[in-house]
Amino acid sequence: MRALAFGAALALACAAYGQDVAKEIQRYRQMVAEGSPAELFELDGEALWKKPQGPKNISLERCDLGEGPGVLKGAYAHLPRYFKDADRVMDLETRLLYCMTTLQGRNREEAAGRVFGSADRPSEFELLSAYVAGQSRGVRIEPGMSHPKEKASYELGRALYFYRVGAWDFSCTSCHGEEGKRIRLQDLPVLYKPQYARPVIATWPAYRVSTSQFITLQWRMNDCYRQMRTPEPTFGSETTVALIHFLTATARGETYHGPGNKR
Amino acid sequence: MQRDFHPRGQATMERVVQDGVQRVCTESHDRPPPELAKALEADQMKTIVYPEGSLMGDWKRGETIAQSGRGLTWNDKPGEPAGGSCYNCHELSPQELSHGTIGPSLRRFGKTRGTSPEVQRYVYGKIYNAKAYNLCSQMPRLGASGTLTAAQIKDLVALLLDPASPLNQ
């Protein structure tokens, strides 16, 4: 039903297009923001979080997301961060995969076999991200920035943001480097600047209206690189985590209020 | 990147190895030293292969190519015709309101420039390898990267220059 309402909103916005473009796009975004389907994903994510799985047949409820085993409040807002047990910096999705393989005893290939889902069937990471992120609403975004590996991860992410590569010579700045630019009708936030990173990072992960999918930051990195015409970045790799770390650190201080809605 | 990326579809691993242009532009944050830029632009100019005869194809086909954002990603089928993704960044025909703004508007591009062989050659070359004209341009090297064929680039030249093209109305 909600999907229908959003479809109608989109059609309306399209029909009105040309009269006053900026105003109509703004109105459409407002309509979309009211009453988010993201809540439904949060509920399914909670059920999955509590569902016993894997060879050990236990749930993820004792997973340590950085605030201690089973502590969800504020955990997402403090990621990515360094984890001593894994001796590396992890974002939420990477940490979830870690808990699936250690806590639940699942094999990595199986657990990471389907990291991005579809409109009909979201992935485990999408549902769990929705639930865990929702537990950080109202918490200030403060990723780890003190451990040497956290500093190195941030610096790597920053370097990657400006790194031109791939068949079309793009870097992140090719699209997200200059203020006031668009691709087609999509506004492009300049994500290395705090004032643009803050509202964006404060609402990821998010429900994407145009594809009826719940999307995560690992998905966003993956799909940006796809469009940059590079090979595929590996889920949970240092590269993807470093970029997410850099973007999140750039947004630090903002109050998390997602999961949000995207076009 | 060698460690963290894996090949998928037509997106193979040599794509994560920077070439000289990418390296210089990365290191200089897209503001290369002028002398070096000039030398590398001259190298890039040598990559441009011009077909014989007129460089103007069919603007109607050019419009379709300009609209399409397909090509070279890991989920594009190899061998299927790619597009130029032109509207992602440029305003072209007035009928298309959904255009990006990363590149300059190309409305009425041919109006003041005409269709002389020199102008055709410039436009063809710019689409084939934008880095030959502006080393750290954000525009892909659409011919040199193997994205577009010579015939497709000629169609885009027509879209920009043909007096009958909607872009020049």
Short mmCIF file of N, CA and C in Angstrom, two decimals, chain A residues 139-262:
data_model
loop_
_atom_site.label_atom_id
_atom_site.label_comp_id
_atom_site.label_asym_id
_atom_site.label_seq_id
_atom_site.Cartn_x
_atom_site.Cartn_y
_atom_site.Cartn_z
N VAL A 139 21.29 9.42 18.65
CA VAL A 139 22.67 9.34 19.18
C VAL A 139 23.61 10.08 18.22
N ARG A 140 24.58 10.78 18.79
CA ARG A 140 25.54 11.51 17.96
C ARG A 140 26.47 10.56 17.22
N ILE A 141 26.73 10.88 15.98
CA ILE A 141 27.63 10.06 15.16
C ILE A 141 29.07 10.33 15.58
N GLU A 142 29.72 9.28 16.10
CA GLU A 142 31.12 9.40 16.56
C GLU A 142 31.87 8.11 16.25
N PRO A 143 32.31 7.93 15.02
CA PRO A 143 33.06 6.70 14.71
C PRO A 143 34.41 6.73 15.41
N GLY A 144 35.04 5.56 15.51
CA GLY A 144 36.34 5.48 16.18
C GLY A 144 37.40 6.27 15.44
N MET A 145 38.14 7.10 16.18
CA MET A 145 39.15 7.95 15.53
C MET A 145 40.45 7.99 16.33
N SER A 146 40.59 7.12 17.35
CA SER A 146 41.77 7.25 18.22
C SER A 146 42.80 6.14 18.00
N HIS A 147 42.39 4.92 17.77
CA HIS A 147 43.33 3.81 17.56
C HIS A 147 44.12 4.05 16.26
N PRO A 148 45.40 3.68 16.25
CA PRO A 148 46.20 3.89 15.02
C PRO A 148 45.55 3.28 13.77
N LYS A 149 44.92 2.13 13.94
CA LYS A 149 44.27 1.51 12.76
C LYS A 149 43.02 2.29 12.33
N GLU A 150 42.40 2.97 13.28
CA GLU A 150 41.26 3.83 12.93
C GLU A 150 41.75 5.05 12.15
N LYS A 151 42.86 5.60 12.60
CA LYS A 151 43.43 6.76 11.90
C LYS A 151 43.86 6.36 10.49
N ALA A 152 44.48 5.19 10.39
CA ALA A 152 44.95 4.71 9.09
C ALA A 152 43.76 4.46 8.15
N SER A 153 42.69 3.92 8.71
CA SER A 153 41.49 3.63 7.91
C SER A 153 40.88 4.93 7.38
N TYR A 154 40.78 5.92 8.24
CA TYR A 154 40.26 7.23 7.83
C TYR A 154 41.12 7.81 6.70
N GLU A 155 42.43 7.76 6.87
CA GLU A 155 43.34 8.33 5.87
C GLU A 155 43.23 7.57 4.54
N LEU A 156 43.12 6.26 4.63
CA LEU A 156 42.95 5.45 3.41
C LEU A 156 41.64 5.84 2.71
N GLY A 157 40.58 5.99 3.49
CA GLY A 157 39.29 6.37 2.91
C GLY A 157 39.35 7.72 2.23
N ARG A 158 40.06 8.64 2.85
CA ARG A 158 40.20 9.98 2.27
C ARG A 158 40.97 9.90 0.94
N ALA A 159 42.05 9.12 0.94
CA ALA A 159 42.84 8.98 -0.29
C ALA A 159 42.00 8.33 -1.40
N LEU A 160 41.21 7.32 -1.01
CA LEU A 160 40.38 6.64 -2.01
C LEU A 160 39.33 7.58 -2.60
N TYR A 161 38.84 8.50 -1.80
CA TYR A 161 37.81 9.43 -2.26
C TYR A 161 38.31 10.23 -3.47
N PHE A 162 39.61 10.52 -3.48
CA PHE A 162 40.19 11.35 -4.55
C PHE A 162 40.93 10.52 -5.60
N TYR A 163 40.84 9.19 -5.50
CA TYR A 163 41.65 8.30 -6.33
C TYR A 163 40.96 8.01 -7.67
N ARG A 164 41.56 8.50 -8.75
CA ARG A 164 40.94 8.30 -10.08
C ARG A 164 41.38 6.97 -10.65
N VAL A 165 40.38 6.20 -11.07
CA VAL A 165 40.63 4.81 -11.44
C VAL A 165 39.49 4.29 -12.31
N GLY A 166 39.71 3.15 -12.94
CA GLY A 166 38.64 2.50 -13.69
C GLY A 166 38.61 2.95 -15.14
N ALA A 167 37.76 2.28 -15.92
CA ALA A 167 37.72 2.50 -17.36
C ALA A 167 37.29 3.92 -17.74
N TRP A 168 36.62 4.61 -16.82
CA TRP A 168 36.16 5.97 -17.11
C TRP A 168 36.90 7.05 -16.31
N ASP A 169 37.97 6.69 -15.65
CA ASP A 169 38.85 7.66 -14.95
C ASP A 169 38.17 8.40 -13.79
N PHE A 170 37.14 7.82 -13.21
CA PHE A 170 36.42 8.54 -12.16
C PHE A 170 37.08 8.37 -10.79
N SER A 171 36.86 9.37 -9.93
CA SER A 171 37.07 9.22 -8.49
C SER A 171 35.73 9.59 -7.88
N CYS A 172 35.63 9.53 -6.55
CA CYS A 172 34.38 9.96 -5.91
C CYS A 172 34.10 11.42 -6.27
N THR A 173 35.19 12.20 -6.41
CA THR A 173 35.00 13.63 -6.68
C THR A 173 34.46 13.91 -8.08
N SER A 174 34.53 12.93 -8.98
CA SER A 174 33.98 13.17 -10.32
C SER A 174 32.51 13.55 -10.21
N CYS A 175 31.81 12.93 -9.28
CA CYS A 175 30.40 13.28 -9.05
C CYS A 175 30.22 14.10 -7.77
N HIS A 176 30.99 13.77 -6.74
CA HIS A 176 30.79 14.39 -5.43
C HIS A 176 31.96 15.30 -5.09
N GLY A 177 32.31 16.20 -6.01
CA GLY A 177 33.48 17.04 -5.79
C GLY A 177 33.20 18.53 -5.87
N GLU A 178 32.07 18.87 -6.48
CA GLU A 178 31.78 20.29 -6.68
C GLU A 178 30.36 20.60 -6.23
N GLU A 179 30.18 21.75 -5.64
CA GLU A 179 28.87 22.09 -5.09
C GLU A 179 27.87 22.45 -6.18
N GLY A 180 26.60 22.11 -5.93
CA GLY A 180 25.52 22.52 -6.81
C GLY A 180 25.41 21.76 -8.11
N LYS A 181 26.02 20.57 -8.18
CA LYS A 181 25.97 19.79 -9.43
C LYS A 181 24.93 18.67 -9.32
N ARG A 182 24.48 18.21 -10.50
CA ARG A 182 23.52 17.11 -10.56
C ARG A 182 23.98 16.08 -11.58
N ILE A 183 23.56 14.80 -11.39
CA ILE A 183 23.55 13.83 -12.46
C ILE A 183 22.08 13.63 -12.79
N ARG A 184 21.73 13.82 -14.06
CA ARG A 184 20.29 13.89 -14.42
C ARG A 184 19.63 14.85 -13.43
N LEU A 185 18.65 14.37 -12.63
CA LEU A 185 18.00 15.30 -11.69
C LEU A 185 18.50 15.12 -10.26
N GLN A 186 19.44 14.21 -10.10
CA GLN A 186 19.90 13.89 -8.75
C GLN A 186 20.94 14.90 -8.25
N ASP A 187 20.63 15.56 -7.15
CA ASP A 187 21.62 16.45 -6.53
C ASP A 187 22.78 15.63 -5.98
N LEU A 188 23.97 16.18 -6.05
CA LEU A 188 25.16 15.44 -5.65
C LEU A 188 25.84 16.10 -4.45
N PRO A 189 25.74 15.48 -3.29
CA PRO A 189 26.39 16.08 -2.11
C PRO A 189 27.91 15.96 -2.20
N VAL A 190 28.60 16.99 -1.79
CA VAL A 190 30.07 16.99 -1.78
C VAL A 190 30.50 16.38 -0.45
N LEU A 191 30.72 15.06 -0.47
CA LEU A 191 30.76 14.30 0.78
C LEU A 191 32.04 14.40 1.57
N TYR A 192 33.04 15.09 1.05
CA TYR A 192 34.23 15.29 1.88
C TYR A 192 34.10 16.57 2.72
N LYS A 193 32.98 17.27 2.53
CA LYS A 193 32.73 18.46 3.35
C LYS A 193 31.64 18.15 4.38
N PRO A 194 31.92 18.45 5.66
CA PRO A 194 30.99 18.08 6.74
C PRO A 194 29.55 18.53 6.51
N GLN A 195 29.35 19.74 6.00
CA GLN A 195 27.96 20.22 5.90
C GLN A 195 27.13 19.38 4.94
N TYR A 196 27.79 18.70 3.99
CA TYR A 196 27.06 17.83 3.07
C TYR A 196 27.02 16.39 3.58
N ALA A 197 28.11 15.95 4.20
CA ALA A 197 28.16 14.57 4.68
C ALA A 197 27.17 14.34 5.83
N ARG A 198 27.00 15.36 6.67
CA ARG A 198 26.17 15.19 7.87
C ARG A 198 24.75 14.71 7.59
N PRO A 199 23.95 15.46 6.80
CA PRO A 199 22.57 15.00 6.58
C PRO A 199 22.49 13.68 5.82
N VAL A 200 23.49 13.39 5.00
CA VAL A 200 23.48 12.15 4.23
C VAL A 200 23.76 10.95 5.13
N ILE A 201 24.87 11.02 5.86
CA ILE A 201 25.27 9.89 6.71
C ILE A 201 24.25 9.67 7.83
N ALA A 202 23.60 10.74 8.27
CA ALA A 202 22.62 10.62 9.37
C ALA A 202 21.38 9.83 8.97
N THR A 203 21.23 9.53 7.66
CA THR A 203 20.02 8.81 7.23
C THR A 203 20.30 7.48 6.53
N TRP A 204 21.57 7.10 6.45
CA TRP A 204 21.90 5.77 5.91
C TRP A 204 21.97 4.77 7.05
N PRO A 205 21.63 3.48 6.80
CA PRO A 205 21.03 2.90 5.60
C PRO A 205 19.63 3.46 5.38
N ALA A 206 19.01 3.07 4.25
CA ALA A 206 17.76 3.73 3.90
C ALA A 206 16.88 2.88 2.97
N TYR A 207 15.62 3.25 2.95
CA TYR A 207 14.69 2.65 1.99
C TYR A 207 14.76 3.45 0.71
N ARG A 208 14.94 2.75 -0.42
CA ARG A 208 15.04 3.44 -1.70
C ARG A 208 13.73 3.30 -2.46
N VAL A 209 13.06 4.40 -2.63
CA VAL A 209 11.71 4.41 -3.21
C VAL A 209 11.71 3.89 -4.65
N SER A 210 12.69 4.30 -5.44
CA SER A 210 12.65 3.98 -6.87
C SER A 210 12.81 2.49 -7.15
N THR A 211 13.42 1.75 -6.22
CA THR A 211 13.60 0.31 -6.44
C THR A 211 12.90 -0.53 -5.37
N SER A 212 12.20 0.12 -4.44
CA SER A 212 11.52 -0.56 -3.32
C SER A 212 12.47 -1.45 -2.53
N GLN A 213 13.73 -1.03 -2.44
CA GLN A 213 14.72 -1.85 -1.73
C GLN A 213 15.27 -1.11 -0.54
N PHE A 214 15.69 -1.88 0.45
CA PHE A 214 16.42 -1.28 1.56
C PHE A 214 17.90 -1.37 1.23
N ILE A 215 18.58 -0.24 1.28
CA ILE A 215 19.98 -0.20 0.83
C ILE A 215 20.92 0.21 1.96
N THR A 216 22.12 -0.36 1.91
CA THR A 216 23.11 -0.13 2.96
C THR A 216 24.32 0.61 2.40
N LEU A 217 25.21 1.02 3.29
CA LEU A 217 26.42 1.73 2.83
C LEU A 217 27.35 0.80 2.05
N GLN A 218 27.42 -0.48 2.43
CA GLN A 218 28.23 -1.40 1.62
C GLN A 218 27.66 -1.48 0.21
N TRP A 219 26.34 -1.50 0.10
CA TRP A 219 25.73 -1.49 -1.24
C TRP A 219 26.09 -0.21 -1.98
N ARG A 220 26.05 0.91 -1.27
CA ARG A 220 26.33 2.20 -1.93
C ARG A 220 27.76 2.24 -2.49
N MET A 221 28.73 1.76 -1.70
CA MET A 221 30.11 1.73 -2.18
C MET A 221 30.20 0.82 -3.41
N ASN A 222 29.56 -0.34 -3.31
CA ASN A 222 29.58 -1.31 -4.40
C ASN A 222 29.00 -0.71 -5.68
N ASP A 223 27.86 -0.03 -5.55
CA ASP A 223 27.21 0.46 -6.77
C ASP A 223 27.91 1.70 -7.33
N CYS A 224 28.55 2.47 -6.47
CA CYS A 224 29.36 3.59 -6.99
C CYS A 224 30.52 3.04 -7.81
N TYR A 225 31.21 2.04 -7.28
CA TYR A 225 32.33 1.47 -8.04
C TYR A 225 31.85 0.80 -9.32
N ARG A 226 30.67 0.20 -9.28
CA ARG A 226 30.12 -0.37 -10.52
C ARG A 226 30.01 0.72 -11.59
N GLN A 227 29.47 1.86 -11.17
CA GLN A 227 29.30 2.95 -12.13
C GLN A 227 30.63 3.63 -12.48
N MET A 228 31.63 3.44 -11.64
CA MET A 228 32.97 3.94 -11.97
C MET A 228 33.68 2.99 -12.93
N ARG A 229 33.01 1.89 -13.26
CA ARG A 229 33.55 0.92 -14.23
C ARG A 229 34.83 0.26 -13.73
N THR A 230 34.89 0.01 -12.43
CA THR A 230 35.99 -0.79 -11.89
C THR A 230 35.52 -2.23 -11.73
N PRO A 231 36.43 -3.15 -11.38
CA PRO A 231 35.97 -4.47 -10.92
C PRO A 231 35.17 -4.29 -9.62
N GLU A 232 34.70 -5.39 -9.05
CA GLU A 232 33.82 -5.28 -7.89
C GLU A 232 34.62 -5.25 -6.59
N PRO A 233 34.32 -4.26 -5.72
CA PRO A 233 34.98 -4.28 -4.41
C PRO A 233 34.37 -5.38 -3.55
N THR A 234 35.21 -6.04 -2.81
CA THR A 234 34.75 -7.16 -1.99
C THR A 234 34.01 -6.63 -0.75
N PHE A 235 32.88 -7.25 -0.47
CA PHE A 235 32.04 -6.90 0.69
C PHE A 235 32.88 -6.97 1.97
N GLY A 236 32.84 -5.89 2.73
CA GLY A 236 33.56 -5.89 4.01
C GLY A 236 35.06 -5.72 3.88
N SER A 237 35.55 -5.43 2.68
CA SER A 237 37.00 -5.26 2.49
C SER A 237 37.46 -3.97 3.14
N GLU A 238 38.78 -3.89 3.35
CA GLU A 238 39.38 -2.70 3.95
C GLU A 238 39.02 -1.44 3.15
N THR A 239 39.03 -1.57 1.83
CA THR A 239 38.70 -0.44 0.96
C THR A 239 37.30 0.11 1.24
N THR A 240 36.33 -0.78 1.25
CA THR A 240 34.94 -0.31 1.44
C THR A 240 34.76 0.25 2.85
N VAL A 241 35.36 -0.42 3.84
CA VAL A 241 35.23 0.06 5.23
C VAL A 241 35.91 1.42 5.38
N ALA A 242 37.07 1.59 4.74
CA ALA A 242 37.81 2.85 4.85
C ALA A 242 37.00 4.01 4.27
N LEU A 243 36.36 3.78 3.14
CA LEU A 243 35.54 4.84 2.55
C LEU A 243 34.36 5.19 3.45
N ILE A 244 33.72 4.16 3.97
CA ILE A 244 32.58 4.39 4.88
C ILE A 244 33.07 5.10 6.14
N HIS A 245 34.25 4.73 6.60
CA HIS A 245 34.83 5.37 7.78
C HIS A 245 35.10 6.85 7.51
N PHE A 246 35.70 7.13 6.37
CA PHE A 246 35.99 8.52 6.01
C PHE A 246 34.71 9.36 5.93
N LEU A 247 33.70 8.82 5.26
CA LEU A 247 32.45 9.56 5.11
C LEU A 247 31.77 9.78 6.46
N THR A 248 31.77 8.72 7.29
CA THR A 248 31.11 8.81 8.59
C THR A 248 31.86 9.79 9.50
N ALA A 249 33.19 9.74 9.44
CA ALA A 249 33.98 10.66 10.27
C ALA A 249 33.75 12.10 9.83
N THR A 250 33.56 12.29 8.54
CA THR A 250 33.30 13.64 8.03
C THR A 250 31.95 14.17 8.55
N ALA A 251 31.06 13.24 8.85
CA ALA A 251 29.72 13.62 9.33
C ALA A 251 29.63 13.65 10.85
N ARG A 252 30.76 13.43 11.54
CA ARG A 252 30.67 13.25 13.00
C ARG A 252 30.12 14.50 13.69
N GLY A 253 29.39 14.20 14.78
CA GLY A 253 28.76 15.30 15.51
C GLY A 253 27.28 15.43 15.17
N GLU A 254 26.90 14.94 14.01
CA GLU A 254 25.49 14.98 13.60
C GLU A 254 24.71 13.92 14.40
N THR A 255 23.46 14.21 14.70
CA THR A 255 22.65 13.22 15.39
C THR A 255 22.06 12.25 14.38
N TYR A 256 22.26 10.95 14.64
CA TYR A 256 21.73 9.96 13.72
C TYR A 256 20.20 9.95 13.77
N HIS A 257 19.56 9.98 12.60
CA HIS A 257 18.09 9.92 12.60
C HIS A 257 17.53 9.05 11.49
N GLY A 258 18.28 8.02 11.12
CA GLY A 258 17.80 7.08 10.11
C GLY A 258 17.12 5.90 10.75
N PRO A 259 16.93 4.80 10.05
CA PRO A 259 17.10 4.69 8.60
C PRO A 259 16.15 5.62 7.84
N GLY A 260 16.66 6.20 6.76
CA GLY A 260 15.90 7.21 6.04
C GLY A 260 15.30 6.71 4.75
N ASN A 261 14.99 7.66 3.89
CA ASN A 261 14.42 7.36 2.57
C ASN A 261 15.27 8.00 1.51
N LYS A 262 15.44 7.28 0.43
CA LYS A 262 16.17 7.83 -0.71
C LYS A 262 15.26 7.77 -1.94
#
